[in-house]
Coordinates of C-alpha atoms in Angstrom, one line a residue:
M1 CA 92.7 112.6 -36.5
H2 CA 90.8 115.4 -34.7
S3 CA 92.8 117.3 -32.1
D4 CA 91.8 120.3 -30.0
K5 CA 95.4 121.5 -30.4
L6 CA 94.5 122.3 -34.0
R7 CA 91.8 124.8 -33.1
P8 CA 92.4 128.0 -35.1
E9 CA 94.8 130.3 -33.3
S10 CA 97.9 132.3 -34.1
A11 CA 100.1 129.7 -32.5
N12 CA 99.0 127.1 -35.1
D13 CA 99.2 129.4 -38.1
S14 CA 100.1 127.8 -41.4
R15 CA 103.2 129.1 -43.2
H16 CA 101.1 129.6 -46.4
W17 CA 97.7 131.2 -47.1
T18 CA 94.7 129.0 -46.7
T19 CA 90.9 129.3 -46.7
N20 CA 89.1 129.1 -43.4
G21 CA 88.6 125.4 -44.3
G22 CA 92.3 124.9 -44.5
A23 CA 92.7 124.5 -48.2
P24 CA 95.9 126.2 -49.6
V25 CA 95.6 129.5 -51.5
W26 CA 98.4 129.9 -54.0
N27 CA 97.4 133.4 -55.1
N28 CA 95.9 135.9 -52.6
I29 CA 96.2 139.0 -54.7
S30 CA 94.4 138.2 -57.9
S31 CA 90.7 137.2 -58.4
L32 CA 89.8 134.4 -60.7
T33 CA 88.7 136.0 -64.0
V34 CA 87.8 135.3 -67.6
G35 CA 91.1 136.5 -69.1
E36 CA 93.3 138.9 -67.3
R37 CA 90.8 141.8 -67.5
G38 CA 87.7 139.9 -66.3
P39 CA 84.9 139.7 -65.5
V40 CA 85.3 137.9 -62.2
L41 CA 83.9 134.4 -61.8
L42 CA 81.5 133.6 -59.0
E43 CA 83.2 130.2 -58.6
D44 CA 86.2 132.0 -57.0
Y45 CA 85.4 130.5 -53.6
H46 CA 88.3 132.1 -51.8
L47 CA 87.4 135.6 -53.1
V48 CA 83.7 135.2 -52.0
E49 CA 84.7 133.8 -48.6
K50 CA 87.2 136.6 -48.1
L51 CA 84.7 139.3 -48.9
A52 CA 81.8 137.7 -47.0
N53 CA 84.0 137.4 -43.9
F54 CA 85.1 141.0 -44.2
D55 CA 81.5 142.2 -44.6
R56 CA 80.7 140.6 -41.2
E57 CA 83.8 141.8 -39.2
R58 CA 81.7 144.2 -37.2
I59 CA 79.2 143.0 -34.7
P60 CA 76.4 145.3 -33.5
E61 CA 77.8 147.9 -31.1
R62 CA 76.4 148.1 -27.6
V63 CA 73.3 150.2 -27.3
V64 CA 75.1 151.9 -24.3
H65 CA 78.7 151.6 -23.3
A66 CA 79.7 151.3 -27.0
R67 CA 83.1 153.0 -26.6
G68 CA 85.4 151.1 -24.2
A69 CA 88.8 149.8 -23.3
A70 CA 89.7 146.5 -21.6
A71 CA 92.5 145.1 -19.6
K72 CA 93.2 141.9 -17.6
G73 CA 94.8 141.3 -14.2
F74 CA 94.1 139.9 -10.8
F75 CA 92.1 140.6 -7.7
E76 CA 93.7 139.8 -4.3
V77 CA 91.9 139.7 -1.0
T78 CA 93.7 141.8 1.7
H79 CA 91.1 141.8 4.5
D80 CA 89.1 138.9 5.9
I81 CA 85.4 139.3 5.4
S82 CA 84.5 135.6 5.5
H83 CA 82.2 136.4 8.5
L84 CA 80.1 138.4 5.9
T85 CA 80.1 136.1 2.9
C86 CA 80.8 132.5 1.9
A87 CA 81.9 133.7 -1.6
D88 CA 84.9 131.4 -2.4
F89 CA 87.0 134.1 -4.1
L90 CA 86.8 136.2 -0.9
R91 CA 87.5 133.3 1.4
A92 CA 90.8 134.5 2.9
P93 CA 93.5 137.2 2.6
G94 CA 96.1 136.4 -0.1
V95 CA 93.6 134.6 -2.4
Q96 CA 94.0 135.8 -6.0
T97 CA 91.4 135.6 -8.7
P98 CA 91.9 136.4 -12.4
V99 CA 89.9 139.4 -13.7
A100 CA 89.0 141.2 -16.9
V101 CA 87.9 144.8 -16.8
R102 CA 86.2 147.1 -19.3
F103 CA 86.0 150.9 -18.9
S104 CA 83.6 152.8 -21.1
T105 CA 81.7 155.9 -22.0
V106 CA 77.9 155.3 -21.8
I107 CA 75.8 157.2 -24.3
H108 CA 77.7 157.9 -27.4
E109 CA 78.8 155.6 -30.3
R110 CA 81.9 153.5 -30.6
G111 CA 83.9 156.2 -32.4
S112 CA 83.0 159.0 -30.0
P113 CA 85.7 161.1 -28.1
E114 CA 86.7 159.8 -24.7
T115 CA 86.7 163.4 -23.4
I116 CA 83.0 163.8 -23.7
R117 CA 80.9 164.7 -20.6
D118 CA 79.3 161.3 -19.9
P119 CA 79.1 158.7 -17.2
R120 CA 81.7 156.0 -17.4
G121 CA 81.2 152.3 -17.1
F122 CA 83.4 150.3 -14.7
A123 CA 82.8 146.6 -15.2
V124 CA 84.9 143.8 -13.6
K125 CA 84.6 140.1 -14.5
F126 CA 86.0 137.8 -11.7
Y127 CA 86.9 134.3 -13.0
T128 CA 86.3 132.5 -9.7
R129 CA 86.5 128.8 -8.8
E130 CA 82.7 128.8 -8.5
G131 CA 81.9 130.5 -11.8
N132 CA 82.1 134.0 -13.1
Y133 CA 81.0 137.0 -11.1
D134 CA 80.4 140.3 -12.9
M135 CA 80.6 143.5 -10.8
V136 CA 79.0 145.9 -13.3
G137 CA 79.1 149.6 -12.2
N138 CA 79.8 153.2 -13.1
N139 CA 82.2 155.9 -12.1
M140 CA 79.4 157.7 -10.3
P141 CA 77.8 156.2 -7.2
V142 CA 74.1 157.0 -8.1
F143 CA 71.9 156.9 -11.2
F144 CA 69.3 159.0 -13.0
I145 CA 66.3 156.8 -12.4
R146 CA 65.2 154.2 -9.9
D147 CA 62.9 152.0 -12.0
G148 CA 64.1 150.0 -15.1
I149 CA 60.8 150.5 -16.9
S150 CA 62.0 154.0 -17.7
F151 CA 65.5 152.9 -18.8
P152 CA 64.8 152.7 -22.6
D153 CA 63.1 156.2 -22.5
M154 CA 66.0 157.6 -20.5
V155 CA 68.6 156.3 -23.0
H156 CA 66.5 157.6 -25.9
A157 CA 66.4 161.0 -24.3
L158 CA 70.2 161.1 -23.7
K159 CA 71.0 159.7 -27.1
P160 CA 71.2 162.0 -30.2
N161 CA 67.9 163.2 -31.6
P162 CA 66.7 160.5 -34.0
R163 CA 65.9 163.1 -36.7
N164 CA 69.3 164.9 -36.8
H165 CA 71.6 162.6 -34.8
I166 CA 72.6 165.5 -32.4
Q167 CA 72.5 165.2 -28.7
E168 CA 70.2 168.1 -27.5
W169 CA 69.6 169.4 -24.1
W170 CA 66.0 170.3 -24.7
R171 CA 65.2 166.6 -25.0
I172 CA 67.3 165.7 -21.9
W173 CA 65.8 168.4 -19.6
D174 CA 62.3 167.6 -20.9
F175 CA 62.5 163.9 -20.0
F176 CA 64.2 164.4 -16.6
S177 CA 61.8 167.1 -15.6
H178 CA 59.5 164.1 -15.0
H179 CA 62.1 162.5 -12.9
P180 CA 63.2 164.8 -10.0
E181 CA 65.2 162.0 -8.5
S182 CA 67.7 162.7 -11.3
C183 CA 69.0 165.8 -9.5
H184 CA 71.5 163.9 -7.5
M185 CA 73.0 162.3 -10.6
F186 CA 73.3 165.7 -12.3
T187 CA 75.3 167.0 -9.4
F188 CA 77.9 164.4 -10.5
L189 CA 77.5 164.6 -14.3
L190 CA 77.6 168.4 -14.4
D191 CA 80.3 168.6 -11.7
D192 CA 84.1 168.6 -12.2
V193 CA 83.9 164.7 -12.0
G194 CA 81.9 164.6 -15.2
I195 CA 85.0 164.1 -17.4
P196 CA 87.7 161.8 -15.8
L197 CA 91.3 162.5 -16.7
N198 CA 91.6 158.9 -17.8
Y199 CA 90.5 155.4 -16.7
R200 CA 93.4 154.9 -14.3
H201 CA 92.4 157.9 -12.2
M202 CA 88.7 157.0 -12.1
P203 CA 86.8 155.5 -9.2
G204 CA 84.2 152.8 -9.7
F205 CA 80.9 152.0 -7.9
G206 CA 78.6 149.0 -8.0
V207 CA 75.8 151.6 -7.7
H208 CA 73.2 149.0 -6.8
T209 CA 72.7 147.5 -3.4
F210 CA 73.5 143.8 -3.3
K211 CA 73.5 141.2 -0.5
L212 CA 76.3 139.3 1.1
L213 CA 75.4 135.9 2.6
N214 CA 77.7 134.0 5.0
Q215 CA 77.8 130.3 5.5
A216 CA 75.1 130.4 8.2
G217 CA 72.8 132.2 5.8
K218 CA 73.0 135.6 7.5
E219 CA 72.4 138.4 5.0
V220 CA 73.7 142.0 5.0
Y221 CA 73.2 144.7 2.3
V222 CA 76.3 145.8 0.6
K223 CA 77.6 148.5 -1.7
F224 CA 80.9 148.2 -3.6
H225 CA 83.5 150.9 -4.2
W226 CA 86.7 150.9 -6.3
I227 CA 89.2 153.5 -5.2
P228 CA 92.1 154.2 -7.6
K229 CA 95.5 153.9 -5.9
C230 CA 96.9 156.8 -8.0
G231 CA 94.1 159.1 -6.9
E232 CA 91.0 160.5 -8.6
K233 CA 91.7 163.2 -11.2
N234 CA 89.4 164.9 -13.7
L235 CA 89.5 167.3 -16.7
L236 CA 87.8 170.7 -16.6
D237 CA 86.0 171.7 -19.8
Q238 CA 88.7 173.6 -21.4
E239 CA 91.3 170.9 -20.6
A240 CA 89.0 168.3 -22.1
E241 CA 88.7 170.3 -25.3
Q242 CA 92.5 170.5 -25.6
V243 CA 93.0 166.8 -24.9
G244 CA 90.2 165.7 -27.2
G245 CA 91.5 167.9 -30.0
K246 CA 94.8 166.1 -29.9
N247 CA 93.6 162.5 -29.3
H248 CA 90.0 161.3 -29.2
S249 CA 91.3 158.0 -27.7
H250 CA 93.4 159.4 -24.9
A251 CA 92.0 157.2 -22.1
T252 CA 92.4 154.0 -24.1
A253 CA 95.9 155.0 -25.0
D254 CA 96.8 156.0 -21.5
L255 CA 95.6 152.6 -20.1
F256 CA 97.4 150.6 -22.7
E257 CA 100.6 152.5 -22.5
A258 CA 100.7 152.4 -18.7
I259 CA 100.4 148.7 -18.7
E260 CA 103.0 148.3 -21.4
R261 CA 105.6 150.3 -19.4
G262 CA 104.8 148.3 -16.2
D263 CA 103.0 151.1 -14.4
F264 CA 100.1 148.8 -13.5
P265 CA 96.9 150.5 -12.5
E266 CA 95.6 149.4 -9.1
W267 CA 92.3 149.9 -7.2
T268 CA 91.3 149.1 -3.7
L269 CA 87.9 147.4 -3.3
C270 CA 85.9 148.7 -0.3
I271 CA 82.4 147.8 0.9
Q272 CA 79.7 149.5 2.9
T273 CA 77.4 147.2 4.8
L274 CA 73.9 147.6 6.3
D275 CA 71.9 145.2 8.4
P276 CA 68.5 144.6 6.7
R277 CA 66.8 145.0 10.1
D278 CA 67.9 148.7 10.0
E279 CA 66.8 149.6 6.5
D280 CA 63.7 151.6 7.7
R281 CA 65.7 153.8 10.1
F282 CA 66.8 156.4 7.5
D283 CA 65.2 159.3 5.6
F284 CA 66.0 157.5 2.3
D285 CA 65.4 154.0 1.0
P286 CA 68.8 152.1 1.1
L287 CA 67.8 150.3 -2.1
D288 CA 67.1 153.5 -3.9
V289 CA 69.8 153.7 -6.6
T290 CA 69.5 157.6 -6.7
K291 CA 70.9 157.7 -3.2
V292 CA 74.3 157.2 -1.5
W293 CA 74.9 155.7 1.9
P294 CA 76.6 158.4 3.9
E295 CA 80.1 157.3 4.9
D296 CA 79.8 158.7 8.4
L297 CA 76.9 156.2 9.0
F298 CA 78.3 153.4 6.8
P299 CA 82.2 153.6 6.8
L300 CA 84.2 152.1 4.0
Q301 CA 85.7 148.7 4.8
P302 CA 88.7 147.6 2.7
V303 CA 88.4 144.1 1.1
G304 CA 91.2 143.7 -1.5
R305 CA 93.1 145.2 -4.4
M306 CA 92.8 144.8 -8.1
V307 CA 95.8 145.1 -10.4
L308 CA 95.6 145.4 -14.2
N309 CA 98.9 144.1 -15.7
V310 CA 97.9 142.5 -19.0
N311 CA 96.8 144.3 -22.2
P312 CA 94.3 142.7 -24.6
D313 CA 95.8 140.2 -27.1
N314 CA 93.1 141.3 -29.6
F315 CA 90.9 144.4 -29.2
H316 CA 87.9 142.7 -30.7
N317 CA 88.1 139.5 -28.8
D318 CA 88.8 141.0 -25.4
N319 CA 87.0 144.3 -25.6
E320 CA 84.2 144.1 -28.1
S321 CA 83.3 140.5 -27.3
I322 CA 83.5 140.7 -23.6
A323 CA 80.0 140.6 -22.1
F324 CA 79.0 141.7 -18.6
A325 CA 75.7 141.2 -16.7
P326 CA 74.8 142.0 -13.1
A327 CA 72.9 138.7 -13.2
M328 CA 76.2 136.8 -13.1
I329 CA 76.7 136.2 -9.4
V330 CA 78.3 133.4 -7.3
P331 CA 77.4 131.7 -4.0
G332 CA 77.8 134.2 -1.2
I333 CA 76.5 137.2 -3.2
G334 CA 72.8 137.9 -3.8
Y335 CA 70.5 140.4 -5.4
S336 CA 68.5 143.0 -3.5
E337 CA 65.0 144.1 -4.4
D338 CA 66.2 147.3 -6.1
K339 CA 63.8 147.7 -9.0
L340 CA 66.4 148.9 -11.4
L341 CA 68.8 146.0 -10.6
Q342 CA 65.9 143.6 -11.0
T343 CA 65.3 144.8 -14.6
R344 CA 69.0 144.7 -15.4
I345 CA 69.2 141.0 -14.4
F346 CA 67.1 140.3 -17.5
S347 CA 68.2 143.1 -19.8
Y348 CA 72.0 142.7 -19.8
P349 CA 72.1 139.0 -20.7
D350 CA 69.4 139.6 -23.3
T351 CA 71.3 142.3 -25.1
Q352 CA 74.4 140.1 -25.1
R353 CA 72.5 137.3 -26.7
H354 CA 71.3 139.7 -29.4
R355 CA 74.7 141.3 -29.9
L356 CA 77.0 138.3 -29.7
G357 CA 74.7 135.3 -30.2
P358 CA 73.0 132.7 -27.9
N359 CA 76.3 131.1 -27.0
Y360 CA 78.2 134.3 -26.1
L361 CA 79.3 132.8 -22.8
Q362 CA 81.3 130.2 -24.7
L363 CA 83.6 133.0 -26.2
P364 CA 87.0 132.6 -24.5
I365 CA 86.8 136.1 -22.8
N366 CA 83.4 135.2 -21.3
A367 CA 83.8 131.5 -20.6
P368 CA 84.3 130.4 -17.0
K369 CA 87.8 129.2 -16.1
C370 CA 86.3 126.5 -13.8
P371 CA 84.7 123.3 -14.9
F372 CA 81.1 123.7 -16.0
H373 CA 78.3 121.5 -17.2
N374 CA 74.7 122.0 -18.4
N375 CA 72.4 120.9 -21.2
H376 CA 72.6 124.1 -23.2
H377 CA 73.7 123.0 -26.7
D378 CA 73.7 123.7 -30.4
G379 CA 72.7 127.1 -31.8
A380 CA 74.8 129.7 -33.5
M381 CA 78.5 129.9 -32.5
N382 CA 78.3 126.7 -30.4
M383 CA 82.0 125.9 -29.5
V384 CA 81.6 123.1 -27.0
D385 CA 82.5 119.7 -28.5
R386 CA 79.8 117.6 -26.8
K387 CA 80.0 113.9 -27.1
E388 CA 77.2 113.1 -24.7
E389 CA 74.1 111.2 -25.7
V390 CA 72.1 112.5 -22.7
N391 CA 71.1 116.2 -23.0
Y392 CA 68.3 116.1 -20.4
F393 CA 68.0 116.1 -16.6
P394 CA 67.7 114.1 -14.5
S395 CA 69.2 110.9 -16.0
R396 CA 70.7 107.8 -14.5
H397 CA 73.2 107.9 -17.4
D398 CA 74.6 111.3 -16.5
P399 CA 77.1 111.4 -13.7
A400 CA 76.6 115.2 -13.2
Q401 CA 74.1 115.8 -10.3
H402 CA 72.9 118.8 -8.3
A403 CA 75.6 120.9 -6.6
Q404 CA 75.7 121.2 -2.8
P405 CA 73.2 123.7 -1.5
Y406 CA 74.5 127.1 -0.6
P407 CA 72.9 130.1 1.2
Q408 CA 70.1 131.8 -0.7
N409 CA 68.2 135.0 -0.2
S410 CA 65.8 134.3 2.6
K411 CA 63.7 137.5 2.8
V412 CA 60.0 136.8 2.9
L413 CA 58.3 138.7 0.1
Q414 CA 54.7 139.8 0.5
G415 CA 52.4 142.5 -0.9
Q416 CA 49.8 143.1 -3.5
R417 CA 50.4 143.6 -7.2
E418 CA 50.9 147.4 -7.8
R419 CA 52.7 150.0 -9.8
K420 CA 53.8 152.6 -7.4
M421 CA 56.7 154.9 -6.5
I422 CA 58.7 154.1 -3.4
A423 CA 57.5 155.8 -0.3
K424 CA 60.7 157.6 0.6
E425 CA 61.5 159.5 -2.5
N426 CA 63.5 162.4 -0.8
N427 CA 64.7 163.6 -4.2
F428 CA 66.6 166.7 -3.3
S429 CA 68.4 166.5 0.1
Q430 CA 71.4 164.5 -1.0
A431 CA 71.8 166.6 -4.2
G432 CA 71.8 169.8 -2.1
A433 CA 74.2 168.4 0.4
R434 CA 76.6 167.5 -2.4
W435 CA 76.4 171.0 -3.9
R436 CA 77.1 172.6 -0.5
S437 CA 80.2 170.4 -0.1
F438 CA 81.8 172.0 -3.1
D439 CA 84.1 175.0 -2.7
K440 CA 82.9 178.3 -4.1
A441 CA 84.7 178.0 -7.4
R442 CA 83.4 174.5 -7.9
Q443 CA 79.9 175.7 -7.1
E444 CA 80.2 178.4 -9.7
R445 CA 81.4 176.0 -12.4
F446 CA 78.4 173.7 -11.6
V447 CA 76.0 176.7 -11.9
E448 CA 77.5 177.8 -15.1
R449 CA 77.3 174.3 -16.7
V450 CA 73.6 173.8 -15.6
G451 CA 72.8 177.3 -16.7
D452 CA 74.3 176.9 -20.1
A453 CA 72.4 173.6 -20.6
L454 CA 69.1 175.2 -19.5
M455 CA 69.7 178.0 -21.9
A456 CA 70.2 175.6 -24.8
E457 CA 68.0 176.0 -27.9
R458 CA 64.5 174.7 -27.6
V459 CA 64.5 174.3 -23.9
S460 CA 61.0 175.7 -23.0
H461 CA 60.2 178.3 -20.3
E462 CA 58.1 175.7 -18.6
V463 CA 60.9 173.2 -18.4
R464 CA 63.3 175.9 -17.2
R465 CA 60.9 176.9 -14.4
I466 CA 60.5 173.3 -13.4
W467 CA 64.2 172.9 -13.1
I468 CA 64.7 176.1 -11.2
G469 CA 62.1 174.7 -8.8
Y470 CA 64.0 171.4 -8.5
W471 CA 67.4 173.1 -7.9
S472 CA 65.8 175.5 -5.3
Q473 CA 64.5 172.5 -3.4
C474 CA 68.0 171.0 -3.5
D475 CA 69.4 174.3 -2.1
P476 CA 67.7 177.8 -2.1
Q477 CA 71.0 179.5 -2.9
L478 CA 71.6 177.2 -5.9
G479 CA 68.2 177.9 -7.2
Q480 CA 68.7 181.7 -6.8
Q481 CA 72.0 181.6 -8.6
L482 CA 70.6 179.7 -11.5
A483 CA 67.5 182.0 -11.7
R484 CA 69.7 185.1 -11.8
L485 CA 71.9 183.6 -14.5
L486 CA 68.9 182.8 -16.7
Q487 CA 67.3 186.2 -16.0
Q488 CA 70.5 188.0 -17.1
H489 CA 70.1 186.3 -20.5
S490 CA 66.3 186.9 -20.6
M491 CA 65.8 183.2 -20.4
L492 CA 63.4 183.1 -17.5

């Protein structure tokens, strides 16, 4: 008799070896051969099955965010924001929601060192009573580009040269010389925050602008911030070399070991909000992902706390198979018109379908913990044991009907079809303000890192001049310091 309790899992392990079909294996150390010396017989089903399964143990690694570490825990609301959103998991202080989190490096492959200078991913999956909500962000509040049509080219430029598989600055500076909006992001990447000490001391940002919708349908723009309770700490270049030389998985080990000893990492979730009626009042576009919202104009408002207190049971199942997408929202949270966000709504689920299969949301780490029902069925890796005869909608034989309506984005959209840059580019002011906020030693370290990268092999004089021009527009003194540094080495 069939029973769901017999689904393969370690708790139901047999005391003897079996095939995946459950048949006993009485010898798991010797192939079936003609005589004791062989050759091996193809009819040794267990041997063939064992090798075939082994050959397929690795799934395609993520194109970006390949190297990562995961943990589980809970999110608890500490401040009432029900006047801003009808999201069920934010309904009142004290409400707790299970979460799974994955931290990652962005550009390099799965086996790369965690001390590399690279943005970090900070992705949180909330298992709410109204479905899963994925807050997919980074450890830096801005991004390199503002339109997703350039995302594949950007990643190609940041990735290793396809000819020699070496990441090269001439390719990076060349590409971004066509994207002056990237200056702000480089003031983070090439700053001291470019190499976090570990994942526990790392902030997180939703990066994009989203919307909160309350029960009455009122909308406000929102940005999300994760603030580490233990403080933000980073590695300087020489420190990173020392740490990486000893352990290329130091951040993964630190996260795992902290949770094992009961030193549970914790972050405070804060939000910034903006009334859409005010979005044209500033010298930047609030939906521009290359900009921050100044905290003196948009103060941080605490919402809740996230505690990670459970390590993965299985690294592959909980880290490699977990799939995030900013498309995954719940009632009370909506998308903005941010063009980069709009492209990620398609791209992230699509890459997970390629990487994990069409039924990736049925994997335990990705499946919702609330009841769910739809007519998606069959296909590779289908795990839902459906007994229904009706797989269409609507039907008088299916008791599942439409859910109750909930507030939706109500902004009226109008305009002609066009491919244009946004009107308020303002590519340099926030980058310059950030550099001026550094103390003198930090400014000098930034200049040294940018200068070293601009002096890298095969960076052309034209590209160097363009970047000196960009940095001079960010701040004249910054441009002058870089120009002098390059001139000292006869590079300008």
